[in-house]
PDB file of C-alpha atoms in Angstrom:
ATOM      1  CA  MET A  10      -0.912 -19.146  31.606  1.00 40.00           C
ATOM      2  CA  THR A  11      -1.984 -22.780  31.687  1.00 39.00           C
ATOM      3  CA  SER A  12      -0.505 -24.010  28.444  1.00 37.00           C
ATOM      4  CA  ILE A  13       0.086 -22.823  24.933  1.00 35.00           C
ATOM      5  CA  LEU A  14      -0.171 -26.379  23.614  1.00 37.00           C
ATOM      6  CA  PRO A  15      -3.376 -26.770  21.621  1.00 38.00           C
ATOM      7  CA  THR A  16      -6.016 -29.404  21.715  1.00 37.00           C
ATOM      8  CA  HIS A  17      -7.493 -30.798  18.547  1.00 37.00           C
ATOM      9  CA  GLY A  18     -10.063 -28.023  18.653  1.00 39.00           C
ATOM     10  CA  SER A  19      -7.670 -25.084  18.766  1.00 39.00           C
ATOM     11  CA  SER A  20      -7.201 -24.630  15.027  1.00 39.00           C
ATOM     12  CA  PHE A  21      -9.644 -22.445  13.198  1.00 36.00           C
ATOM     13  CA  TYR A  22      -9.935 -25.076  10.481  1.00 39.00           C
ATOM     14  CA  ASP A  23      -9.956 -28.118  12.705  1.00 41.00           C
ATOM     15  CA  GLY A  24     -12.889 -30.410  12.021  1.00 38.00           C
ATOM     16  CA  SER A  25     -14.428 -30.274  15.496  1.00 38.00           C
ATOM     17  CA  ARG A  26     -14.409 -26.468  15.540  1.00 44.00           C
ATOM     18  CA  ARG A  27     -14.895 -25.710  11.846  1.00 39.00           C
ATOM     19  CA  GLY A  28     -17.825 -23.427  11.321  1.00 43.00           C
ATOM     20  CA  LYS A  29     -18.163 -22.582  15.024  1.00 48.00           C
ATOM     21  CA  GLN A  30     -15.792 -19.661  15.512  1.00 51.00           C
ATOM     22  CA  GLY A  31     -16.940 -17.747  12.442  1.00 51.00           C
ATOM     23  CA  PRO A  32     -20.677 -18.133  13.127  1.00 55.00           C
ATOM     24  CA  THR A  33     -20.090 -17.232  16.782  1.00 58.00           C
ATOM     25  CA  LEU A  34     -18.628 -13.913  15.663  1.00 57.00           C
ATOM     26  CA  LEU A  35     -21.463 -13.407  13.176  1.00 57.00           C
ATOM     27  CA  ARG A  36     -24.129 -14.225  15.763  1.00 58.00           C
ATOM     28  CA  ARG A  37     -22.686 -11.616  18.113  1.00 61.00           C
ATOM     29  CA  MET A  38     -22.533  -9.034  15.318  1.00 61.00           C
ATOM     30  CA  PHE A  39     -26.022  -7.783  16.189  1.00 58.00           C
ATOM     31  CA  ARG A  40     -25.912  -8.282  19.955  1.00 59.00           C
ATOM     32  CA  PHE A  41     -24.677  -4.837  20.873  1.00 59.00           C
ATOM     33  CA  PRO A  42     -25.213  -5.125  24.660  1.00 66.00           C
ATOM     34  CA  GLN A  43     -22.801  -8.093  24.700  1.00 73.00           C
ATOM     35  CA  MET A  44     -20.026  -6.206  22.904  1.00 86.00           C
ATOM     36  CA  ASP A  45     -17.180  -4.605  24.800  1.00 87.00           C
ATOM     37  CA  PHE A  46     -16.771  -1.320  22.918  1.00 91.00           C
ATOM     38  CA  GLU A  47     -14.722   0.168  25.752  1.00 94.00           C
ATOM     39  CA  PHE A  48     -12.092  -2.550  25.389  1.00 91.00           C
ATOM     40  CA  ALA A  49     -12.158  -2.146  21.597  1.00 93.00           C
ATOM     41  CA  LEU A  50     -11.455   1.582  21.996  1.00 95.00           C
ATOM     42  CA  TRP A  51      -8.641   0.753  24.420  1.00 94.00           C
ATOM     43  CA  GLN A  52      -7.138  -1.550  21.801  1.00 94.00           C
ATOM     44  CA  MET A  53      -7.401   1.131  19.121  1.00 96.00           C
ATOM     45  CA  GLY A  54      -5.602   3.632  21.286  1.00 95.00           C
ATOM     46  CA  TYR A  55      -2.744   1.317  22.179  1.00 94.00           C
ATOM     47  CA  LEU A  56      -2.395   0.019  18.615  1.00 94.00           C
ATOM     48  CA  LEU A  57      -1.296   3.541  17.754  1.00 94.00           C
ATOM     49  CA  ILE A  58       1.047   4.148  20.681  1.00 94.00           C
ATOM     50  CA  SER A  59       2.092   0.690  21.934  1.00 92.00           C
ATOM     51  CA  PRO A  60       0.829  -2.184  19.760  1.00 92.00           C
ATOM     52  CA  LYS A  61       2.928  -4.768  21.614  1.00 88.00           C
ATOM     53  CA  ARG A  62       0.775  -4.199  24.683  1.00 90.00           C
ATOM     54  CA  VAL A  63      -2.315  -5.164  22.684  1.00 90.00           C
ATOM     55  CA  TYR A  64      -0.744  -8.366  21.429  1.00 88.00           C
ATOM     56  CA  ARG A  65       0.374  -9.342  24.918  1.00 84.00           C
ATOM     57  CA  ASN A  66      -3.300  -9.632  25.791  1.00 82.00           C
ATOM     58  CA  ILE A  67      -3.825 -12.442  23.285  1.00 80.00           C
ATOM     59  CA  TYR A  68      -2.156 -14.829  25.733  1.00 75.00           C
ATOM     60  CA  TYR A  69      -4.914 -14.187  28.249  1.00 75.00           C
ATOM     61  CA  HIS A  70      -7.484 -14.581  25.506  1.00 72.00           C
ATOM     62  CA  LYS A  71      -5.937 -17.901  24.458  1.00 75.00           C
ATOM     63  CA  GLN A  72      -5.981 -19.052  28.062  1.00 74.00           C
ATOM     64  CA  THR A  73      -9.640 -18.240  28.657  1.00 75.00           C
ATOM     65  CA  LYS A  74     -11.179 -18.821  25.205  1.00 76.00           C
ATOM     66  CA  ASN A  75      -8.735 -21.370  23.719  1.00 77.00           C
ATOM     67  CA  ARG A  76      -8.372 -19.307  20.561  1.00 83.00           C
ATOM     68  CA  TRP A  77      -6.014 -16.586  19.400  1.00 85.00           C
ATOM     69  CA  SER A  78      -8.593 -14.595  17.445  1.00 86.00           C
ATOM     70  CA  ARG A  79     -11.243 -12.222  18.756  1.00 87.00           C
ATOM     71  CA  ASP A  80     -14.714 -13.480  19.511  1.00 85.00           C
ATOM     72  CA  ASP A  81     -16.094  -9.952  20.009  1.00 88.00           C
ATOM     73  CA  PRO A  82     -17.010  -8.057  16.804  1.00 90.00           C
ATOM     74  CA  ALA A  83     -16.911  -4.662  18.553  1.00 93.00           C
ATOM     75  CA  PHE A  84     -13.488  -3.774  17.104  1.00 95.00           C
ATOM     76  CA  ILE A  85     -14.540  -4.556  13.531  1.00 95.00           C
ATOM     77  CA  LEU A  86     -17.842  -2.720  13.907  1.00 95.00           C
ATOM     78  CA  LEU A  87     -16.053   0.386  15.173  1.00 96.00           C
ATOM     79  CA  GLN A  88     -13.738   0.293  12.164  1.00 97.00           C
ATOM     80  CA  ILE A  89     -16.698  -0.048   9.805  1.00 97.00           C
ATOM     81  CA  LEU A  90     -18.374   2.898  11.530  1.00 97.00           C
ATOM     82  CA  LEU A  91     -15.226   5.011  11.163  1.00 98.00           C
ATOM     83  CA  LEU A  92     -15.003   4.124   7.478  1.00 98.00           C
ATOM     84  CA  LEU A  93     -18.671   4.989   7.019  1.00 98.00           C
ATOM     85  CA  VAL A  94     -18.159   8.432   8.546  1.00 98.00           C
ATOM     86  CA  SER A  95     -15.028   9.002   6.461  1.00 97.00           C
ATOM     87  CA  ALA A  96     -16.792   7.980   3.256  1.00 97.00           C
ATOM     88  CA  VAL A  97     -19.607  10.451   3.925  1.00 97.00           C
ATOM     89  CA  VAL A  98     -17.168  13.260   4.750  1.00 97.00           C
ATOM     90  CA  TRP A  99     -15.079  12.629   1.635  1.00 97.00           C
ATOM     91  CA  SER A 100     -18.264  12.559  -0.432  1.00 96.00           C
ATOM     92  CA  LEU A 101     -19.338  15.897   0.990  1.00 96.00           C
ATOM     93  CA  VAL A 102     -15.931  17.425   0.297  1.00 95.00           C
ATOM     94  CA  TYR A 103     -16.138  16.331  -3.343  1.00 95.00           C
ATOM     95  CA  ASN A 104     -19.847  17.156  -3.562  1.00 96.00           C
ATOM     96  CA  LEU A 105     -20.813  13.681  -4.733  1.00 95.00           C
ATOM     97  CA  SER A 106     -24.353  12.635  -5.527  1.00 95.00           C
ATOM     98  CA  ILE A 107     -26.254  10.117  -3.410  1.00 96.00           C
ATOM     99  CA  TYR A 108     -25.186   7.393  -5.824  1.00 95.00           C
ATOM    100  CA  GLY A 109     -21.563   8.539  -5.624  1.00 95.00           C
ATOM    101  CA  THR A 110     -21.731   8.605  -1.826  1.00 96.00           C
ATOM    102  CA  ILE A 111     -23.128   5.076  -1.656  1.00 97.00           C
ATOM    103  CA  LYS A 112     -20.486   3.914  -4.113  1.00 95.00           C
ATOM    104  CA  THR A 113     -17.747   5.485  -1.973  1.00 96.00           C
ATOM    105  CA  ILE A 114     -19.131   3.864   1.181  1.00 97.00           C
ATOM    106  CA  LEU A 115     -19.268   0.432  -0.425  1.00 97.00           C
ATOM    107  CA  SER A 116     -15.801   0.861  -1.909  1.00 96.00           C
ATOM    108  CA  MET A 117     -14.174   1.857   1.372  1.00 97.00           C
ATOM    109  CA  ILE A 118     -15.912  -0.750   3.522  1.00 97.00           C
ATOM    110  CA  LEU A 119     -16.538  -3.750   1.275  1.00 97.00           C
ATOM    111  CA  VAL A 120     -13.599  -3.487  -1.116  1.00 97.00           C
ATOM    112  CA  GLU A 121     -10.722  -1.774   0.683  1.00 96.00           C
ATOM    113  CA  PHE A 122     -11.342  -3.010   4.214  1.00 97.00           C
ATOM    114  CA  LEU A 123     -13.126  -6.354   3.890  1.00 97.00           C
ATOM    115  CA  LEU A 124     -12.284  -7.743   0.444  1.00 98.00           C
ATOM    116  CA  ILE A 125      -8.651  -6.636   0.169  1.00 97.00           C
ATOM    117  CA  GLY A 126      -8.225  -7.380   3.878  1.00 97.00           C
ATOM    118  CA  SER A 127      -9.537 -10.925   3.348  1.00 97.00           C
ATOM    119  CA  VAL A 128      -7.130 -11.465   0.453  1.00 98.00           C
ATOM    120  CA  ILE A 129      -4.178 -10.233   2.519  1.00 98.00           C
ATOM    121  CA  SER A 130      -5.312 -12.289   5.518  1.00 97.00           C
ATOM    122  CA  THR A 131      -5.580 -15.430   3.397  1.00 98.00           C
ATOM    123  CA  PHE A 132      -2.091 -14.812   2.019  1.00 97.00           C
ATOM    124  CA  THR A 133      -0.478 -14.248   5.433  1.00 97.00           C
ATOM    125  CA  TRP A 134      -2.451 -17.153   6.920  1.00 97.00           C
ATOM    126  CA  TYR A 135      -1.144 -19.481   4.204  1.00 97.00           C
ATOM    127  CA  ILE A 136       2.444 -18.208   4.332  1.00 96.00           C
ATOM    128  CA  THR A 137       2.724 -18.421   8.127  1.00 96.00           C
ATOM    129  CA  ASN A 138       1.181 -21.886   8.324  1.00 95.00           C
ATOM    130  CA  LYS A 139       3.167 -23.201   5.362  1.00 94.00           C
ATOM    131  CA  PHE A 140       6.618 -21.776   6.083  1.00 94.00           C
ATOM    132  CA  LEU A 141       6.837 -20.142   9.522  1.00 94.00           C
ATOM    133  CA  THR A 142       5.349 -22.665  11.939  1.00 91.00           C
ATOM    134  CA  GLN A 143       7.648 -24.647  14.213  1.00 83.00           C
ATOM    135  CA  ASN A 144       6.693 -27.747  16.143  1.00 66.00           C
ATOM    136  CA  ILE A 145       8.752 -27.507  19.317  1.00 61.00           C
ATOM    137  CA  ASN A 146       7.474 -30.813  20.665  1.00 59.00           C
ATOM    138  CA  SER A 147       7.019 -33.607  18.147  1.00 53.00           C
ATOM    139  CA  TYR A 148       4.528 -35.304  20.468  1.00 51.00           C
ATOM    140  CA  ALA A 149       2.266 -32.273  20.708  1.00 57.00           C
ATOM    141  CA  VAL A 150      -0.485 -31.420  18.286  1.00 64.00           C
ATOM    142  CA  ALA A 151       0.880 -28.951  15.731  1.00 70.00           C
ATOM    143  CA  GLN A 152      -0.410 -25.442  16.217  1.00 84.00           C
ATOM    144  CA  LYS A 153      -1.752 -23.478  13.285  1.00 90.00           C
ATOM    145  CA  VAL A 154      -2.556 -19.835  12.695  1.00 93.00           C
ATOM    146  CA  GLU A 155      -6.304 -19.289  12.629  1.00 92.00           C
ATOM    147  CA  TRP A 156      -7.587 -17.493   9.557  1.00 95.00           C
ATOM    148  CA  ALA A 157      -9.675 -15.353  11.900  1.00 93.00           C
ATOM    149  CA  TYR A 158      -6.496 -14.325  13.727  1.00 94.00           C
ATOM    150  CA  ALA A 159      -4.857 -13.365  10.426  1.00 96.00           C
ATOM    151  CA  PHE A 160      -7.876 -11.160   9.746  1.00 96.00           C
ATOM    152  CA  ASP A 161      -7.566  -9.680  13.244  1.00 95.00           C
ATOM    153  CA  VAL A 162      -3.975  -8.769  12.413  1.00 97.00           C
ATOM    154  CA  HIS A 163      -5.212  -7.062   9.246  1.00 97.00           C
ATOM    155  CA  CYS A 164      -7.822  -5.092  11.221  1.00 97.00           C
ATOM    156  CA  ASN A 165      -5.205  -4.009  13.750  1.00 96.00           C
ATOM    157  CA  SER A 166      -2.718  -3.007  11.061  1.00 97.00           C
ATOM    158  CA  PHE A 167      -5.383  -1.198   9.059  1.00 98.00           C
ATOM    159  CA  LEU A 168      -6.037   1.298  11.858  1.00 97.00           C
ATOM    160  CA  PRO A 169      -2.947   3.498  11.252  1.00 97.00           C
ATOM    161  CA  VAL A 170      -3.649   3.280   7.507  1.00 97.00           C
ATOM    162  CA  TYR A 171      -7.102   4.650   8.252  1.00 98.00           C
ATOM    163  CA  ILE A 172      -5.724   7.474  10.380  1.00 98.00           C
ATOM    164  CA  ILE A 173      -3.195   8.579   7.744  1.00 98.00           C
ATOM    165  CA  LEU A 174      -5.060   8.045   4.466  1.00 97.00           C
ATOM    166  CA  TYR A 175      -8.676   8.547   5.470  1.00 97.00           C
ATOM    167  CA  VAL A 176      -8.300  11.309   8.074  1.00 97.00           C
ATOM    168  CA  VAL A 177      -4.941  13.121   7.881  1.00 97.00           C
ATOM    169  CA  GLN A 178      -4.917  13.125   4.077  1.00 97.00           C
ATOM    170  CA  LEU A 179      -8.285  14.898   4.099  1.00 96.00           C
ATOM    171  CA  PHE A 180      -6.873  17.836   6.057  1.00 96.00           C
ATOM    172  CA  PHE A 181      -3.907  18.075   3.685  1.00 96.00           C
ATOM    173  CA  LEU A 182      -6.150  17.946   0.620  1.00 95.00           C
ATOM    174  CA  PRO A 183      -5.651  21.617  -0.454  1.00 94.00           C
ATOM    175  CA  LEU A 184      -1.886  21.080  -0.442  1.00 95.00           C
ATOM    176  CA  LEU A 185      -1.949  17.636  -2.032  1.00 94.00           C
ATOM    177  CA  LEU A 186      -3.944  18.838  -5.043  1.00 93.00           C
ATOM    178  CA  LYS A 187      -1.306  21.383  -5.997  1.00 93.00           C
ATOM    179  CA  ASP A 188       1.140  20.539  -8.777  1.00 93.00           C
ATOM    180  CA  ASN A 189       4.492  20.994  -7.087  1.00 94.00           C
ATOM    181  CA  TRP A 190       7.208  18.803  -5.641  1.00 94.00           C
ATOM    182  CA  ILE A 191       6.253  19.492  -2.003  1.00 96.00           C
ATOM    183  CA  SER A 192       2.755  18.224  -2.711  1.00 96.00           C
ATOM    184  CA  LEU A 193       4.185  15.150  -4.419  1.00 96.00           C
ATOM    185  CA  PHE A 194       6.595  14.436  -1.545  1.00 97.00           C
ATOM    186  CA  ILE A 195       4.026  14.817   1.246  1.00 97.00           C
ATOM    187  CA  GLY A 196       1.341  12.824  -0.550  1.00 96.00           C
ATOM    188  CA  ASN A 197       3.662   9.969  -1.480  1.00 97.00           C
ATOM    189  CA  ALA A 198       5.191   9.975   2.012  1.00 97.00           C
ATOM    190  CA  MET A 199       1.727   9.458   3.516  1.00 98.00           C
ATOM    191  CA  TYR A 200       1.163   6.347   1.433  1.00 97.00           C
ATOM    192  CA  CYS A 201       4.669   5.055   2.107  1.00 97.00           C
ATOM    193  CA  ILE A 202       4.403   5.572   5.871  1.00 98.00           C
ATOM    194  CA  SER A 203       0.945   3.994   6.044  1.00 97.00           C
ATOM    195  CA  LEU A 204       2.123   0.908   4.121  1.00 97.00           C
ATOM    196  CA  ILE A 205       5.227   0.540   6.281  1.00 97.00           C
ATOM    197  CA  TRP A 206       3.134   0.933   9.425  1.00 97.00           C
ATOM    198  CA  TYR A 207       0.777  -1.751   8.106  1.00 98.00           C
ATOM    199  CA  MET A 208       3.685  -4.130   7.473  1.00 98.00           C
ATOM    200  CA  VAL A 209       5.178  -3.503  10.908  1.00 97.00           C
ATOM    201  CA  GLY A 210       1.778  -4.105  12.496  1.00 96.00           C
ATOM    202  CA  THR A 211       1.439  -7.354  10.558  1.00 97.00           C
ATOM    203  CA  PHE A 212       4.866  -8.445  11.755  1.00 97.00           C
ATOM    204  CA  LEU A 213       4.025  -7.645  15.388  1.00 96.00           C
ATOM    205  CA  GLY A 214       0.762  -9.554  15.134  1.00 95.00           C
ATOM    206  CA  PHE A 215       2.329 -12.784  13.912  1.00 96.00           C
ATOM    207  CA  ASN A 216       5.476 -12.345  15.981  1.00 94.00           C
ATOM    208  CA  ALA A 217       3.274 -12.519  19.070  1.00 92.00           C
ATOM    209  CA  LEU A 218       2.434 -16.165  18.343  1.00 92.00           C
ATOM    210  CA  PRO A 219       4.994 -18.368  20.155  1.00 89.00           C
ATOM    211  CA  PHE A 220       4.908 -21.186  17.593  1.00 90.00           C
ATOM    212  CA  LEU A 221       5.958 -19.019  14.619  1.00 94.00           C
ATOM    213  CA  VAL A 222       9.596 -18.484  13.629  1.00 94.00           C
ATOM    214  CA  HIS A 223      11.394 -16.089  11.302  1.00 94.00           C
ATOM    215  CA  THR A 224       8.470 -13.674  11.286  1.00 95.00           C
ATOM    216  CA  GLU A 225      10.959 -10.916  10.458  1.00 95.00           C
ATOM    217  CA  LEU A 226      10.545 -12.084   6.856  1.00 95.00           C
ATOM    218  CA  LEU A 227       7.251 -10.215   6.889  1.00 96.00           C
ATOM    219  CA  LEU A 228       9.259  -6.979   7.140  1.00 97.00           C
ATOM    220  CA  TYR A 229      11.219  -7.528   3.933  1.00 96.00           C
ATOM    221  CA  PRO A 230       8.623  -5.855   1.651  1.00 96.00           C
ATOM    222  CA  ILE A 231       9.400  -2.590   3.460  1.00 97.00           C
ATOM    223  CA  ALA A 232      12.581  -2.288   1.377  1.00 97.00           C
ATOM    224  CA  LEU A 233      10.515  -2.484  -1.817  1.00 97.00           C
ATOM    225  CA  CYS A 234       8.087   0.095  -0.432  1.00 97.00           C
ATOM    226  CA  ILE A 235      10.920   2.538   0.269  1.00 97.00           C
ATOM    227  CA  ALA A 236      12.444   1.937  -3.163  1.00 97.00           C
ATOM    228  CA  LEU A 237       9.109   2.634  -4.872  1.00 97.00           C
ATOM    229  CA  PHE A 238       8.669   5.757  -2.758  1.00 97.00           C
ATOM    230  CA  ILE A 239      12.050   7.098  -3.854  1.00 97.00           C
ATOM    231  CA  ALA A 240      11.283   6.284  -7.484  1.00 97.00           C
ATOM    232  CA  SER A 241       7.903   8.032  -7.252  1.00 96.00           C
ATOM    233  CA  LEU A 242       9.597  11.288  -6.242  1.00 95.00           C
ATOM    234  CA  PHE A 243      10.742  11.706  -9.822  1.00 95.00           C
ATOM    235  CA  GLY A 244       7.260  12.690 -10.916  1.00 92.00           C
ATOM    236  CA  PHE A 245       4.487  10.254  -9.958  1.00 94.00           C
ATOM    237  CA  ASN A 246       2.023  11.767  -7.453  1.00 95.00           C
ATOM    238  CA  ILE A 247       0.360   8.758  -5.825  1.00 95.00           C
ATOM    239  CA  SER A 248      -2.095  10.823  -3.821  1.00 95.00           C
ATOM    240  CA  GLN A 249      -3.382  12.775  -6.818  1.00 94.00           C
ATOM    241  CA  TYR A 250      -3.658   9.642  -8.936  1.00 94.00           C
ATOM    242  CA  ILE A 251      -5.747   7.779  -6.338  1.00 94.00           C
ATOM    243  CA  LEU A 252      -7.947  10.781  -5.559  1.00 93.00           C
ATOM    244  CA  GLN A 253      -8.640  11.329  -9.257  1.00 91.00           C
ATOM    245  CA  TYR A 254      -9.496   7.656  -9.660  1.00 88.00           C
ATOM    246  CA  TYR A 255     -11.928   7.842  -6.756  1.00 86.00           C
ATOM    247  CA  PHE A 256     -13.625  11.169  -7.127  1.00 87.00           C
ATOM    248  CA  GLN A 257     -13.226  12.413 -10.691  1.00 77.00           C
TER     249      GLN A 257
END
């Protein structure tokens, strides 16, 4: 690795680079031959079994591209495709109309993945830059977390959420719709595990950046998640509530 010290152009919001990284990603969004879908699939696989291995590769990316975030939209496009397929399958299971199917597709992709993901990314981007950055060398240009990298972390962390809530939950649907405590426990456990996995993935993503400190603070909300899960076991079926909101 040559150096982790940035130039003035390394920050996503730096003046000389502002507007370049985002449009570069958008321009490549429709250039499918230039996308590395094989590498994106490799990342997806290892994010589920060994996410640290994925984040170790960002050092090589920083060395060659002088940025922490992805410049290849293949990973995001694959996630959108997976959400599209899931939305259609869920719509078929609930026998939705064409309008209902389109509404489900837009909700899963635009709202849950992109909009909520952008809000979370903006929050983590602000928190890490405001409170968790550390300037090791006072003579070096201060490094900042790119907003695009914060969104990458969201995309990476969203993958296990997709597997549990959009795929596994579908197969458990006959059980989850029953009114008994086992149904309540399994359904609520799915949401609790997916949220904890998301938080752990977020921690690993920001912990991989060498200029951030005390990233373990990002794990603290897990305690609240567990507390809410325990409280929900006294009668609030999260899975049934969300499914009714979506499909009934």
